[in-house]
Amino acid sequence: MNTIELEDGGTLLFDEAFLTKDLADRYFTELRDNCQWEQKLGIFGHMQPRLIASYGDAGISYRYSGMDYAALPWTAKLLEIKNKIEAVQGEYNYCLLNRYRSGSDSMGWHADDEPEMGNVIGSLSLGATRKFRIRHNETRETKTFLANHGSLIIMAGTMQQFWQHEVPKTKQVVGERINLTFRKILGDTK
């Protein structure tokens, strides 16, 4: 696990081989075939450029971009993955899954800085390798990481207050990718 200390107190932990290939393959297939995926409206009335699913503790929901994402009950596989990530860092009660079907599915620049969210986010990548970029809010310094099959990125410290992150579109032909972002929702988000 590489620890990267960022400007302004942010910390990023990066393990490009957190899961073995066989285990990552099994998780990818299980999640792709069994999660309740949906495509939701985003800002300005456009459909979000990816599919999403939300799981977590009973009664937990997450609000961003004007939408509420109520958690479905944890599956056995998601609890297994959650326990593996919590063994590294964090305590989580919610998981937002993003399914990128091709290189044209993406996530724009943003920070997960909602006041009801804790400051540790565990992000596991399964499937096709995609760029994960971070950018400092003031200096515009940008760093790029390759989020590959079975890699883990943990964002902590003040990273969400001073840095944004994205998964940009690519014209390269890439397969599907599933990203799991584990979070701690601290209170009622409605």
N, CA and C of each residue as an Amber inpcrd file, in Angstrom:
protein
   570
   0.8460000  -1.1760000   0.0000000   0.0000000   0.0000000   0.0000000
   0.8900000   1.2360000   0.0000000   0.7340000   2.0710000  -1.0040000
   1.4720000   3.3270000  -1.0780000   0.6730000   4.4230000  -0.3890000
   1.3280000   5.2070000   0.4480000   0.6990000   6.3500000   1.1050000
   1.2210000   7.6160000   0.4560000   0.3000000   8.4450000  -0.0390000
   0.6650000   9.6920000  -0.7050000   0.1020000  10.8370000   0.1360000
   0.9910000  11.6250000   0.7170000   0.5760000  12.7910000   1.5060000
   0.3730000  13.9470000   0.5340000  -0.8190000  14.5040000   0.5500000
  -1.1890000  15.5670000  -0.3790000  -1.1240000  16.9310000   0.2970000
  -1.0080000  17.9540000  -0.5190000  -1.0200000  19.3240000  -0.0330000
  -2.2990000  19.5810000   0.7740000  -2.2110000  20.3640000   1.8170000
  -3.3420000  20.7700000   2.6530000  -3.9320000  19.6450000   3.4980000
  -3.1490000  18.6280000   3.8170000  -3.5930000  17.6120000   4.7700000
  -4.3470000  16.4270000   4.2160000  -4.4230000  16.3150000   2.9160000
  -5.0790000  15.1540000   2.3190000  -4.1530000  13.9460000   2.2910000
  -4.7360000  12.7700000   2.3560000  -3.9750000  11.5270000   2.2610000
  -4.6640000  10.6100000   1.2640000  -3.8720000   9.9790000   0.4240000
  -4.3920000   9.0070000  -0.5280000  -3.5740000   7.7240000  -0.3640000
  -4.2520000   6.6290000  -0.0770000  -3.6180000   5.3110000  -0.0140000
  -3.9460000   4.6000000  -1.3100000  -2.9360000   3.9660000  -1.9210000
  -3.1390000   3.3350000  -3.2240000  -2.4640000   1.9710000  -3.2460000
  -3.2540000   0.9450000  -3.5200000  -2.7460000  -0.4200000  -3.6590000
  -3.2370000  -0.9500000  -4.9930000  -2.3230000  -1.0350000  -5.9560000
  -2.7360000  -1.4390000  -7.3020000  -3.0570000  -2.9250000  -7.4100000
  -2.7620000  -3.7090000  -6.3920000  -3.0640000  -5.1490000  -6.4040000
  -3.6740000  -5.5580000  -5.0600000  -4.7110000  -4.8460000  -4.6340000
  -5.3490000  -5.1280000  -3.3510000  -6.0050000  -6.5140000  -3.3590000
  -6.6380000  -6.8600000  -4.4780000  -7.2590000  -8.1800000  -4.6360000
  -6.4900000  -9.0020000  -5.6550000  -6.4680000 -10.3160000  -5.4770000
  -5.9080000 -11.1840000  -6.5100000  -6.8140000 -11.1170000  -7.7390000
  -6.2800000 -11.4780000  -8.8870000  -7.0730000 -11.4480000 -10.1130000
  -8.2770000 -12.3730000 -10.0120000  -8.0960000 -13.5740000  -9.4720000
  -9.2150000 -14.5150000  -9.3660000 -10.3320000 -13.9590000  -8.4910000
  -9.9790000 -13.3840000  -7.3470000 -10.9940000 -12.8350000  -6.4600000
 -11.6730000 -11.6210000  -7.0960000 -10.8920000 -10.7610000  -7.7400000
 -11.4620000  -9.5980000  -8.4290000 -12.4090000 -10.0480000  -9.5350000
 -12.0380000 -11.1000000 -10.2770000 -12.9160000 -11.6480000 -11.3260000
 -14.2380000 -12.1070000 -10.7320000 -14.1830000 -12.8320000  -9.6200000
 -15.4070000 -13.3490000  -8.9960000 -16.3010000 -12.2100000  -8.5060000
 -15.6960000 -11.2140000  -7.8550000 -16.4790000 -10.0820000  -7.3830000
 -17.1120000  -9.3200000  -8.5540000 -16.3460000  -9.1020000  -9.6110000
 -16.8620000  -8.3680000 -10.7670000 -18.1010000  -9.0670000 -11.3290000
 -17.9990000 -10.3620000 -11.5590000 -19.1190000 -11.1120000 -12.1380000
 -20.3320000 -11.0900000 -11.2170000 -20.1040000 -11.3230000  -9.9380000
 -21.1960000 -11.3200000  -8.9570000 -21.9090000  -9.9720000  -8.9290000
 -21.1570000  -8.8850000  -8.8700000 -21.7640000  -7.5620000  -8.7810000
 -22.4370000  -7.1570000 -10.0910000 -21.7940000  -7.4350000 -11.1950000
 -22.3690000  -7.0880000 -12.5030000 -23.7130000  -7.7900000 -12.6980000
 -23.7780000  -9.0650000 -12.3150000 -24.9640000  -9.8690000 -12.5980000
 -26.0620000  -9.7520000 -11.5470000 -25.7350000  -9.2970000 -10.3340000
 -26.7180000  -9.3670000  -9.2530000 -27.0750000  -8.0490000  -8.5720000
 -26.3490000  -6.9870000  -8.8340000 -26.7290000  -5.6980000  -8.2350000
 -27.9360000  -5.1260000  -8.9740000 -28.6840000  -4.2790000  -8.2950000
 -29.8510000  -3.6270000  -8.9000000 -29.4050000  -2.3100000  -9.5300000
 -28.8980000  -2.4070000 -10.7590000 -28.3500000  -1.2630000 -11.4690000
 -29.4590000  -0.3920000 -12.0330000 -29.2440000   0.9170000 -12.0200000
 -30.1620000   1.8380000 -12.6670000 -29.3870000   3.0450000 -13.1890000
 -29.9770000   3.6770000 -14.1910000 -29.4060000   4.9160000 -14.7050000
 -30.3540000   6.0250000 -14.2990000 -29.8290000   7.0430000 -13.6310000
 -30.6720000   8.1150000 -13.0970000 -30.4120000   9.4280000 -13.8200000
 -31.3830000  10.3090000 -13.6840000 -31.2100000  11.6630000 -14.2020000
 -30.1400000  12.3790000 -13.4120000 -29.3000000  13.1100000 -14.1080000
 -28.2820000  13.9200000 -13.4700000 -28.6630000  15.3800000 -13.5450000
 -27.6480000  16.2270000 -13.4690000 -27.9150000  17.6650000 -13.5300000
 -28.3450000  18.0600000 -14.9390000 -29.1120000  19.1210000 -15.0240000
 -29.6140000  19.6770000 -16.2890000 -30.4930000  18.6890000 -17.0510000
 -31.0570000  17.6850000 -16.3630000 -31.9910000  16.7630000 -16.9980000
 -31.3800000  15.6960000 -17.8840000 -30.0640000  15.5980000 -17.9010000
 -29.4030000  14.5630000 -18.7020000 -29.2290000  13.2970000 -17.8680000
 -29.2450000  12.1560000 -18.5350000 -29.0060000  10.9010000 -17.8280000
 -27.5430000  10.8500000 -17.3900000 -27.3050000  10.3040000 -16.2000000
 -25.9290000  10.1500000 -15.7350000 -25.1960000   9.1950000 -16.6770000
 -23.9210000   9.4890000 -16.9910000 -23.1700000   8.6620000 -17.9440000
 -22.5620000   7.4160000 -17.2890000 -23.3900000   6.6580000 -16.5860000
 -22.9840000   5.4120000 -15.9360000 -24.2140000   4.8430000 -15.2530000
 -24.1290000   3.5990000 -14.8380000 -25.1860000   2.9830000 -14.0400000
 -24.7760000   3.0380000 -12.5770000 -25.7540000   3.0660000 -11.6730000
 -25.4260000   3.1050000 -10.2540000 -26.2660000   2.0910000  -9.4810000
 -25.7760000   1.7460000  -8.3110000 -26.5080000   0.9400000  -7.3380000
 -26.0560000   1.3970000  -5.9540000 -26.9500000   1.3150000  -4.9640000
 -26.6490000   1.7860000  -3.6100000 -27.0250000   0.7240000  -2.5860000
 -26.0910000   0.4320000  -1.6930000 -26.3110000  -0.5640000  -0.6440000
 -25.7780000  -0.0300000   0.6700000 -26.3410000  -0.5120000   1.7880000
 -25.8380000  -0.0620000   3.0730000 -26.6970000  -0.5050000   4.2230000
 -26.4360000   0.1230000   5.3640000 -27.1880000  -0.1700000   6.5770000
 -28.6280000   0.2980000   6.4130000 -29.5410000  -0.3140000   7.1650000
 -30.9680000   0.0320000   7.1100000 -31.1690000   1.5160000   7.4140000
 -31.9840000   2.1740000   6.5900000 -32.3450000   3.5620000   6.8140000
 -31.3550000   4.5920000   6.3170000 -30.2270000   4.1590000   5.7610000
 -29.2010000   5.1030000   5.2870000 -29.5020000   5.5130000   3.8490000
 -29.3970000   6.7980000   3.5920000 -29.4660000   7.2820000   2.2170000
 -28.4170000   8.3830000   2.0490000 -28.0720000   8.6290000   0.8040000
 -27.0290000   9.5930000   0.4710000 -27.6160000  10.5610000  -0.5460000
 -27.4380000  11.8460000  -0.3440000 -27.9790000  12.8470000  -1.2550000
 -26.8420000  13.5990000  -1.9300000 -26.8550000  13.5720000  -3.2500000
 -25.9370000  14.4260000  -4.0070000 -26.5580000  14.7500000  -5.3530000
 -26.1530000  15.8510000  -5.9360000 -26.6840000  16.3570000  -7.2060000
 -28.2120000  16.4030000  -7.2030000 -28.7820000  16.7480000  -6.0440000
 -30.2200000  16.9010000  -5.9610000 -31.0200000  15.6120000  -5.9170000
 -30.3590000  14.4810000  -5.8020000 -31.0490000  13.1810000  -5.7950000
 -30.7420000  12.4430000  -4.4940000 -31.7150000  11.6760000  -4.0250000
 -31.5150000  10.8030000  -2.8750000 -31.2410000   9.3890000  -3.3600000
 -30.2590000   8.7520000  -2.7450000 -29.8910000   7.3850000  -3.0770000
 -30.0450000   6.5410000  -1.8180000 -31.2300000   5.9230000  -1.6650000
 -31.5100000   5.0930000  -0.4980000 -30.7810000   3.7650000  -0.6440000
 -30.2280000   3.2980000   0.4520000 -29.4530000   2.0550000   0.4370000
 -30.3770000   0.8440000   0.4260000 -30.0870000  -0.0740000  -0.4820000
 -30.6760000  -1.4080000  -0.4210000 -29.9000000  -2.1840000   0.6380000
 -30.4530000  -3.2720000   1.1800000 -29.7200000  -4.0400000   2.1910000
 -28.4220000  -4.6290000   1.6300000 -27.3790000  -4.6470000   2.4510000
 -26.0970000  -5.2350000   2.0570000 -26.2980000  -6.6500000   1.5180000
 -25.5390000  -7.0190000   0.5050000 -25.4620000  -8.4190000   0.0750000
 -24.2800000  -9.0620000   0.7990000 -24.2420000 -10.3760000   0.8000000
 -23.1320000 -11.0790000   1.4580000 -21.7950000 -10.6950000   0.8320000
 -21.7240000 -10.5830000  -0.5010000 -20.4690000 -10.2290000  -1.1840000
 -20.0380000  -8.8120000  -0.8350000 -20.9870000  -7.8780000  -0.8020000
 -20.6200000  -6.5030000  -0.4710000 -20.1240000  -6.3990000   0.9700000
 -20.7240000  -7.1400000   1.8820000 -20.2250000  -7.1460000   3.2600000
 -18.8200000  -7.7370000   3.3320000 -18.5690000  -8.7620000   2.5340000
 -17.2280000  -9.3770000   2.4820000 -16.2000000  -8.3560000   2.0050000
 -16.5380000  -7.6230000   0.9350000 -15.6350000  -6.6000000   0.3940000
 -15.4510000  -5.4790000   1.4150000 -16.5460000  -5.0270000   2.0200000
 -16.4980000  -3.9590000   3.0190000 -15.5430000  -4.3250000   4.1530000
 -15.6320000  -5.5500000   4.6400000 -14.7550000  -5.9840000   5.7300000
 -13.2900000  -5.9520000   5.3300000 -12.9870000  -6.3240000   4.0950000
 -11.5970000  -6.2900000   3.6100000 -11.0630000  -4.8520000   3.5820000
 -11.8880000  -3.9110000   3.1460000 -11.4490000  -2.5180000   3.0450000
 -11.3590000  -1.8790000   4.4340000 -12.3130000  -2.1890000   5.3110000
 -12.2540000  -1.6600000   6.6760000 -11.0170000  -2.1580000   7.4190000
 -10.5040000  -3.3320000   7.0430000  -9.2730000  -3.8420000   7.6690000
  -8.0710000  -2.9690000   7.3260000  -8.1570000  -2.2020000   6.2390000
  -7.0800000  -1.2720000   5.8550000  -7.2930000   0.0680000   6.5520000
  -8.4720000   0.6680000   6.3540000  -8.7940000   1.9480000   6.9940000
 -10.2710000   2.2440000   6.7960000 -10.8820000   2.8370000   7.8130000
 -12.2460000   3.3170000   7.6970000 -13.2700000   2.4140000   8.3540000
 -14.4500000   2.9750000   8.4780000 -15.6350000   2.2590000   8.9410000
 -16.7700000   2.7820000   8.0780000 -17.5010000   1.8770000   7.4210000
 -18.4430000   2.2900000   6.3890000 -19.8420000   1.7480000   6.6540000
 -20.8550000   2.5680000   6.2990000 -22.2380000   2.1170000   6.4070000
 -23.0090000   2.2660000   5.1010000 -22.2990000   2.6190000   4.0230000
 -22.9500000   2.8660000   2.7250000 -21.9570000   2.5940000   1.6090000
 -22.4670000   2.0600000   0.5110000 -21.6300000   1.8450000  -0.6710000
 -22.3870000   2.2980000  -1.9080000 -21.7920000   3.2220000  -2.6400000
 -22.3090000   3.6440000  -3.9370000 -21.4720000   2.9480000  -4.9940000
 -22.1280000   2.1620000  -5.8430000 -21.4400000   1.4470000  -6.9180000
 -21.7050000   2.1720000  -8.2250000 -20.6670000   2.3690000  -9.0300000
 -20.7760000   2.9610000 -10.3580000 -20.3270000   1.9280000 -11.3730000
 -21.1350000   1.7330000 -12.4090000 -20.8130000   0.7720000 -13.4740000
 -20.5850000   1.5430000 -14.7690000 -19.3350000   1.5140000 -15.2020000
 -18.9210000   2.1910000 -16.4300000 -18.9550000   1.1590000 -17.5510000
 -19.9050000   1.2970000 -18.4830000 -20.1230000   0.2760000 -19.5150000
 -19.1090000   0.3390000 -20.6440000 -18.5300000   1.5140000 -20.8500000
 -17.5440000   1.7180000 -21.9210000 -16.7530000   2.9730000 -21.5880000
 -15.8400000   3.3540000 -22.4860000 -15.0360000   4.5470000 -22.2700000
 -15.8270000   5.8400000 -22.2800000 -17.0440000   5.8200000 -22.8120000
 -17.8470000   7.0400000 -22.8240000 -18.6280000   7.2380000 -21.5260000
 -18.6570000   6.2270000 -20.6580000 -19.2110000   6.4190000 -19.3160000
 -18.1230000   7.0470000 -18.4490000 -18.5260000   7.9880000 -17.5870000
 -17.5170000   8.7700000 -16.8580000 -18.0960000   9.3300000 -15.5650000
 -17.2150000   9.9970000 -14.8220000 -17.5910000  10.7560000 -13.6180000
 -16.7830000  12.0400000 -13.6720000 -17.4630000  13.1750000 -13.7210000
 -16.7770000  14.4590000 -13.8330000 -16.1180000  14.8930000 -12.5300000
 -15.4010000  16.0060000 -12.6150000 -14.7110000  16.5470000 -11.4470000
 -15.7110000  16.8210000 -10.3320000 -15.3950000  16.3510000  -9.1270000
 -16.2450000  16.5720000  -7.9720000 -15.4690000  16.2480000  -6.7040000
 -16.0230000  16.6530000  -5.5860000 -15.5070000  16.2660000  -4.2640000
 -16.6810000  15.6950000  -3.4760000 -16.4080000  14.6730000  -2.7050000
 -17.4260000  14.0730000  -1.8420000 -17.3440000  14.7710000  -0.4820000
 -17.7660000  16.0360000  -0.4820000 -17.5670000  16.8790000   0.7000000
 -18.8750000  17.2810000   1.3740000 -19.9290000  16.4810000   1.1750000
 -21.1920000  16.7600000   1.8280000 -20.9830000  16.7370000   3.3490000
 -21.6330000  17.6340000   4.0920000 -21.3730000  17.7330000   5.5350000
 -21.7360000  16.4760000   6.3210000 -22.6560000  15.6630000   5.8030000
 -23.0620000  14.4630000   6.5280000 -22.1580000  13.2580000   6.2670000
 -21.1020000  13.4430000   5.5000000 -20.2240000  12.3250000   5.1650000
 -18.9080000  12.4100000   5.9220000 -18.4420000  11.2510000   6.3780000
 -17.1330000  11.1710000   7.0040000 -16.0310000  11.4780000   6.0060000
 -14.7970000  11.6020000   6.5000000 -13.7080000  12.0340000   5.6170000
 -12.8800000  10.8870000   5.0480000 -13.3090000   9.6270000   5.2200000
 -12.5930000   8.4860000   4.6480000 -13.5010000   7.7860000   3.6490000
 -13.0200000   7.6380000   2.4220000 -13.7650000   6.9390000   1.3760000
 -12.8540000   5.8530000   0.8060000 -13.3580000   4.6220000   0.8030000
 -12.6300000   3.4930000   0.2310000 -13.1780000   3.1800000  -1.1410000
 -12.3320000   3.2050000  -2.1520000 -12.7520000   3.0470000  -3.5410000
 -12.0630000   1.8340000  -4.1740000 -12.8480000   0.8040000  -4.4840000
 -12.3300000  -0.4260000  -5.0840000 -12.7240000  -0.4760000  -6.5480000
 -11.7530000  -0.7850000  -7.4280000 -12.0090000  -0.8890000  -8.8630000
 -11.9770000  -2.3440000  -9.3070000 -12.9500000  -2.6930000 -10.1350000
 -13.0300000  -4.0270000 -10.7290000 -13.2790000  -3.8730000 -12.2190000
 -12.6320000  -4.7060000 -13.0260000 -12.8470000  -4.6550000 -14.4760000
 -11.7900000  -3.8370000 -15.1840000 -12.2130000  -3.1650000 -16.2380000
 -11.2950000  -2.4250000 -17.1080000 -10.5350000  -1.3420000 -16.3500000
  -9.2880000  -1.1370000 -16.7150000  -8.4600000  -0.0750000 -16.1400000
  -8.9300000   1.2730000 -16.6770000  -9.1140000   2.2150000 -15.7580000
  -9.4670000   3.5840000 -16.1350000  -8.5810000   4.5490000 -15.3640000
  -8.4290000   5.7520000 -15.9110000  -7.6940000   6.8000000 -15.2160000
  -8.5500000   7.3430000 -14.0780000  -7.9010000   7.5530000 -12.9310000
  -8.4920000   8.2240000 -11.7820000  -7.6160000   9.4370000 -11.5450000
  -8.1970000  10.6280000 -11.6920000  -7.4050000  11.8420000 -11.5680000
  -7.8710000  12.6520000 -10.3710000  -6.8990000  13.3060000  -9.7180000
  -7.2100000  14.2350000  -8.6400000  -6.6230000  15.5970000  -9.0040000
  -7.2850000  16.6610000  -8.5320000  -6.8500000  18.0270000  -8.8590000
  -7.0680000  18.9230000  -7.6450000  -6.0220000  19.6530000  -7.2750000
  -6.1170000  20.5840000  -6.1460000  -7.0130000  21.7650000  -6.5400000
  -7.8820000  22.1650000  -5.6200000  -8.8500000  23.2240000  -5.9130000
  -8.2090000  24.5570000  -6.2600000  -7.1000000  24.9170000  -5.6030000
  -6.4940000  26.2270000  -5.8280000  -5.3160000  26.1800000  -6.7850000
  -4.3730000  25.2730000  -6.5520000  -3.1640000  25.2550000  -7.3860000
  -3.4030000  24.5910000  -8.7380000  -4.4790000  23.7980000  -8.8400000
  -4.8250000  23.0330000 -10.0550000  -3.8200000  21.9180000 -10.3470000
  -2.9190000  21.6360000  -9.3930000  -2.0210000  20.4970000  -9.5420000
  -2.8730000  19.2450000  -9.7590000  -2.4650000  18.4250000 -10.7420000
  -3.2240000  17.2240000 -11.0870000  -2.3200000  16.0030000 -10.9990000
  -2.8690000  14.9270000 -10.4400000  -2.1610000  13.6490000 -10.3760000
  -3.0710000  12.5990000 -10.9850000  -2.4710000  11.6440000 -11.7030000
  -3.2330000  10.5930000 -12.3660000  -2.7860000   9.2320000 -11.8590000
  -3.7580000   8.3900000 -11.5720000  -3.5200000   7.0140000 -11.1320000
  -4.2840000   6.0880000 -12.0620000  -3.7470000   4.8980000 -12.2940000
  -4.4690000   3.9000000 -13.0730000  -5.2120000   2.9920000 -12.1070000
  -6.5370000   3.1210000 -12.1170000  -7.3930000   2.2850000 -11.2740000
  -7.6560000   0.9990000 -12.0520000  -6.8940000  -0.0300000 -11.7040000
  -7.0120000  -1.2720000 -12.4660000  -7.8090000  -2.3210000 -11.6960000
  -7.9520000  -3.4790000 -12.2940000  -8.7490000  -4.5890000 -11.7670000
  -8.2030000  -5.0350000 -10.4090000  -8.9890000  -4.7960000  -9.3520000
  -8.5730000  -5.1940000  -8.0130000  -7.8010000  -4.1420000  -7.2430000
  -7.7140000  -2.9160000  -7.7590000  -6.9630000  -1.8700000  -7.0570000
  -7.8460000  -1.1670000  -6.0310000  -7.2010000  -0.6330000  -4.9940000
  -7.8960000   0.0710000  -3.9250000  -7.2790000   1.4550000  -3.7520000
  -8.1500000   2.4560000  -3.6920000  -7.7450000   3.8260000  -3.3840000
  -8.5590000   4.2600000  -2.1680000  -7.8770000   4.7210000  -1.1360000
  -8.5660000   5.2740000   0.0330000  -8.2210000   6.7520000   0.1090000
  -9.2600000   7.5670000   0.0900000  -9.1060000   9.0170000   0.1970000
  -9.4250000   9.4040000   1.6330000  -8.5320000  10.1530000   2.2860000
  -8.7160000  10.4670000   3.7050000  -8.1410000  11.8460000   4.0260000
  -8.1640000  12.1550000   5.3160000  -7.6880000  13.4610000   5.7520000
  -8.5910000  14.5540000   5.2080000  -7.9950000  15.6330000   4.7420000
  -8.7700000  16.7670000   4.2160000  -8.8680000  16.7250000   2.6850000
  -8.6630000  15.5530000   2.1130000  -8.6510000  15.4640000   0.6470000
  -9.9270000  16.0170000   0.0100000 -11.0990000  15.6900000   0.5660000
 -12.3500000  16.1300000  -0.0580000 -12.5500000  17.6380000   0.0380000
 -11.9040000  18.2880000   1.0180000 -12.0450000  19.7380000   1.1520000
 -11.1380000  20.5050000   0.1820000 -10.0170000  19.9070000  -0.1940000
  -9.0360000  20.6400000  -1.0020000  -8.7630000  20.0450000  -2.3850000
  -9.2850000  18.8570000  -2.6450000  -9.0390000  18.1910000  -3.9240000
 -10.3520000  17.7010000  -4.5130000 -10.4040000  17.6940000  -5.8420000
 -11.5050000  17.0550000  -6.5650000 -10.9450000  15.8110000  -7.2480000
 -11.8430000  14.9280000  -7.6830000 -11.4110000  13.7390000  -8.4140000
 -12.4010000  13.4380000  -9.5430000 -11.9330000  12.6670000 -10.5180000
 -12.7670000  12.3200000 -11.6700000 -12.2990000  11.0120000 -12.2920000
 -13.1970000  10.4060000 -13.0750000 -12.8810000   9.3040000 -13.9800000
 -13.2810000   9.8180000 -15.3650000 -12.3100000  10.2980000 -16.1550000
 -12.6510000  10.9500000 -17.4190000 -13.0690000   9.9540000 -18.5020000
 -13.7900000  10.4820000 -19.4840000 -14.1110000   9.6870000 -20.6670000
 -12.8270000   9.3170000 -21.3900000 -12.8730000   8.2590000 -22.1730000
 -11.7390000   7.8980000 -23.0230000 -12.2670000   7.4020000 -24.3640000
 -11.5320000   7.7190000 -25.4280000 -11.9030000   7.2230000 -26.7640000
 -11.3400000   5.8300000 -27.0160000 -10.4620000   5.3940000 -26.1050000
  -9.9250000   4.0420000 -26.2300000 -11.0350000   3.0330000 -26.0100000
 -10.9160000   1.9020000 -26.6740000 -11.8840000   0.8290000 -26.4590000
 -11.5270000   0.1450000 -25.1390000 -12.4190000   0.2520000 -24.1710000
 -12.2040000  -0.3730000 -22.8650000 -13.4440000  -1.1730000 -22.5040000
 -13.2400000  -2.1850000 -21.7060000 -14.3570000  -2.9960000 -21.2440000
 -15.0750000  -2.3350000 -20.0770000 -15.9620000  -3.0910000 -19.4820000
 -16.7280000  -2.5810000 -18.3490000 -15.8780000  -2.4630000 -17.0990000
 -16.2460000  -1.5030000 -16.2630000 -15.5870000  -1.2930000 -14.9740000
 -16.6580000  -1.0590000 -13.9260000 -16.4770000  -1.6620000 -12.7660000
 -17.3370000  -1.3960000 -11.6180000 -16.4660000  -0.7880000 -10.5350000
 -16.9240000   0.3390000  -9.9880000 -16.2180000   1.0040000  -8.9020000
 -17.1340000   1.0390000  -7.6890000 -16.6210000   0.6120000  -6.5620000
 -17.3660000   0.6190000  -5.3070000 -16.7770000   1.7010000  -4.4200000
 -17.5880000   2.6480000  -3.9860000 -17.0920000   3.6810000  -3.0780000
 -17.8110000   3.5190000  -1.7450000 -17.0370000   3.0940000  -0.7600000
 -17.5520000   2.8840000   0.5910000 -17.4130000   4.1710000   1.3810000
 -18.4870000   4.5410000   2.0850000 -18.5430000   5.8080000   2.8020000
 -19.1670000   5.6040000   4.1760000 -18.9680000   6.5810000   5.0360000
 -19.6400000   6.6270000   6.3340000 -20.5630000   7.8330000   6.3060000
 -21.8600000   7.5670000   6.2560000 -22.8450000   8.6430000   6.3110000
 -23.1380000   8.8990000   7.7840000 -22.9310000  10.1440000   8.2130000
 -22.9580000  10.4520000   9.6420000 -24.3310000  10.7580000  10.1850000
 -25.2610000  11.1590000   9.3410000 -26.5860000  11.5010000   9.8470000
 -27.6130000  11.4410000   8.7480000 -28.8130000  11.8470000   9.0640000
 -29.9060000  11.8430000   8.0910000 -29.5600000  12.8440000   6.9860000
 -29.6360000  12.3730000   5.7380000 -29.2270000  13.2110000   4.5970000
 -30.4160000  13.8600000   3.8920000 -31.6090000  13.7310000   4.4380000
 -32.7690000  14.3080000   3.7480000 -33.0290000  15.7210000   4.1930000
